[in-house]
Amino acid sequence: MMWFIWLPIFLIIIFAVTEMSKNNKGNNLPKDSPLDILKKRYAKGEITKEQFEEIKNTIS
């Protein structure tokens, strides 16, 4: 009879722990390297070729 009380509590705890672990996995995504970011900015037209080359030489 006592399990009617403890079973829902146990299930809620299990659910909460699994949901929290799912949310933390998304934070471990690989970050873009500075060169990747630079290439994207150049491809979008945010910087000129000269700026691209200058920054590339600086970060390499």
XYZ file of N, CA and C in Angstrom, residues 1-59:
177
model
N 0.824 -1.196 0.000
C 0.000 0.000 0.000
C 0.869 1.262 0.000
N 1.988 1.185 0.677
C 2.881 2.335 0.769
C 3.522 2.670 -0.584
N 3.622 1.680 -1.466
C 4.245 1.910 -2.759
C 3.434 2.861 -3.625
N 2.142 3.046 -3.351
C 1.325 4.019 -4.079
C 1.864 5.432 -3.888
N 2.488 5.673 -2.767
C 3.053 6.996 -2.483
C 4.459 7.112 -3.061
N 5.284 6.085 -2.864
C 6.683 6.160 -3.255
C 6.909 5.980 -4.754
N 6.094 5.205 -5.421
C 6.285 4.969 -6.855
C 6.192 6.258 -7.677
N 5.168 7.090 -7.518
C 5.128 8.344 -8.289
C 6.305 9.276 -7.959
N 6.695 9.328 -6.701
C 7.836 10.168 -6.320
C 9.102 9.667 -7.007
N 9.306 8.370 -6.994
C 10.468 7.767 -7.637
C 10.461 8.045 -9.142
N 9.316 7.905 -9.781
C 9.216 8.158 -11.221
C 9.478 9.621 -11.561
N 9.016 10.526 -10.732
C 9.261 11.954 -10.957
C 10.752 12.258 -10.846
N 11.412 11.653 -9.881
C 12.853 11.863 -9.718
C 13.611 11.323 -10.928
N 13.260 10.136 -11.385
C 13.901 9.548 -12.569
C 13.693 10.451 -13.784
N 12.478 10.920 -13.981
C 12.170 11.798 -15.109
C 12.987 13.087 -15.040
N 13.064 13.691 -13.870
C 13.798 14.945 -13.706
C 15.281 14.761 -14.005
N 15.860 13.688 -13.534
C 17.289 13.436 -13.761
C 17.569 13.211 -15.245
N 16.728 12.451 -15.929
C 16.958 12.206 -17.351
C 16.780 13.477 -18.174
N 15.828 14.313 -17.839
C 15.634 15.571 -18.563
C 16.811 16.518 -18.358
N 17.330 16.571 -17.155
C 18.474 17.443 -16.882
C 19.711 16.961 -17.625
N 19.890 15.660 -17.740
C 21.060 15.147 -18.452
C 20.934 15.395 -19.952
N 19.737 15.383 -20.501
C 19.538 15.697 -21.919
C 19.914 17.141 -22.205
N 19.535 18.059 -21.333
C 19.820 19.472 -21.535
C 21.303 19.764 -21.465
N 22.047 19.065 -20.655
C 23.474 19.314 -20.514
C 24.272 18.808 -21.701
N 23.766 17.840 -22.424
C 24.491 17.293 -23.564
C 24.592 18.305 -24.701
N 23.649 19.196 -24.825
C 23.685 20.188 -25.891
C 24.763 21.227 -25.722
N 25.290 21.386 -24.545
C 26.314 22.394 -24.302
C 27.698 21.949 -24.715
N 27.873 20.702 -25.090
C 29.186 20.185 -25.425
C 29.449 20.180 -26.929
N 28.735 20.997 -27.662
C 28.932 21.056 -29.095
C 30.290 21.661 -29.410
N 30.950 21.164 -30.462
C 32.255 21.728 -30.807
C 32.114 23.177 -31.269
N 33.037 23.996 -30.854
C 33.024 25.410 -31.216
C 33.791 25.603 -32.520
N 33.405 26.620 -33.275
C 34.130 26.945 -34.496
C 35.493 27.522 -34.140
N 36.488 27.153 -34.928
C 37.822 27.707 -34.720
C 37.827 29.149 -35.231
N 38.798 29.944 -34.807
C 38.874 31.319 -35.307
C 38.965 31.381 -36.834
N 39.674 30.424 -37.428
C 39.790 30.414 -38.886
C 38.445 30.108 -39.543
N 37.676 29.206 -38.959
C 36.338 28.901 -39.490
C 35.433 30.132 -39.434
N 35.495 30.845 -38.327
C 34.693 32.068 -38.176
C 35.116 33.098 -39.213
N 36.424 33.225 -39.410
C 36.949 34.173 -40.397
C 36.468 33.817 -41.802
N 36.518 32.541 -42.139
C 36.062 32.102 -43.464
C 34.577 32.393 -43.669
N 33.786 32.184 -42.625
C 32.350 32.474 -42.726
C 32.104 33.961 -42.925
N 32.852 34.791 -42.203
C 32.687 36.242 -42.351
C 33.066 36.686 -43.763
N 34.119 36.109 -44.307
C 34.539 36.447 -45.671
C 33.491 35.980 -46.686
N 32.958 34.787 -46.480
C 31.942 34.252 -47.390
C 30.669 35.090 -47.369
N 30.336 35.659 -46.212
C 29.147 36.507 -46.106
C 29.381 37.900 -46.672
N 30.637 38.233 -46.946
C 30.944 39.558 -47.461
C 31.111 40.605 -46.374
N 31.299 40.168 -45.142
C 31.462 41.111 -44.034
C 32.835 41.767 -44.039
N 33.819 41.086 -44.628
C 35.176 41.636 -44.685
C 35.708 41.491 -46.106
N 36.683 42.326 -46.433
C 37.296 42.279 -47.765
C 38.368 41.195 -47.799
N 38.865 40.932 -49.014
C 39.925 39.935 -49.161
C 41.179 40.371 -48.414
N 41.481 41.664 -48.474
C 42.660 42.179 -47.776
C 42.524 41.993 -46.263
N 41.344 42.299 -45.745
C 41.110 42.108 -44.313
C 41.210 40.625 -43.952
N 40.653 39.779 -44.828
C 40.716 38.335 -44.595
C 42.161 37.869 -44.487
N 42.980 38.270 -45.456
C 44.384 37.850 -45.461
C 45.133 38.384 -44.244
N 44.874 39.631 -43.890
C 45.553 40.234 -42.741
C 45.191 39.507 -41.438
N 43.915 39.259 -41.252
C 43.477 38.576 -40.027
C 43.975 37.131 -40.025
N 43.949 36.496 -41.181
C 44.423 35.115 -41.289
C 45.892 35.020 -40.894
N 46.694 35.968 -41.359
C 48.115 35.978 -40.996
C 48.300 36.237 -39.506
N 47.427 37.023 -38.928
C 47.528 37.343 -37.503
C 47.189 36.133 -36.636
N 46.146 35.394 -37.001
C 45.715 34.282 -36.147
C 46.466 32.987 -36.429
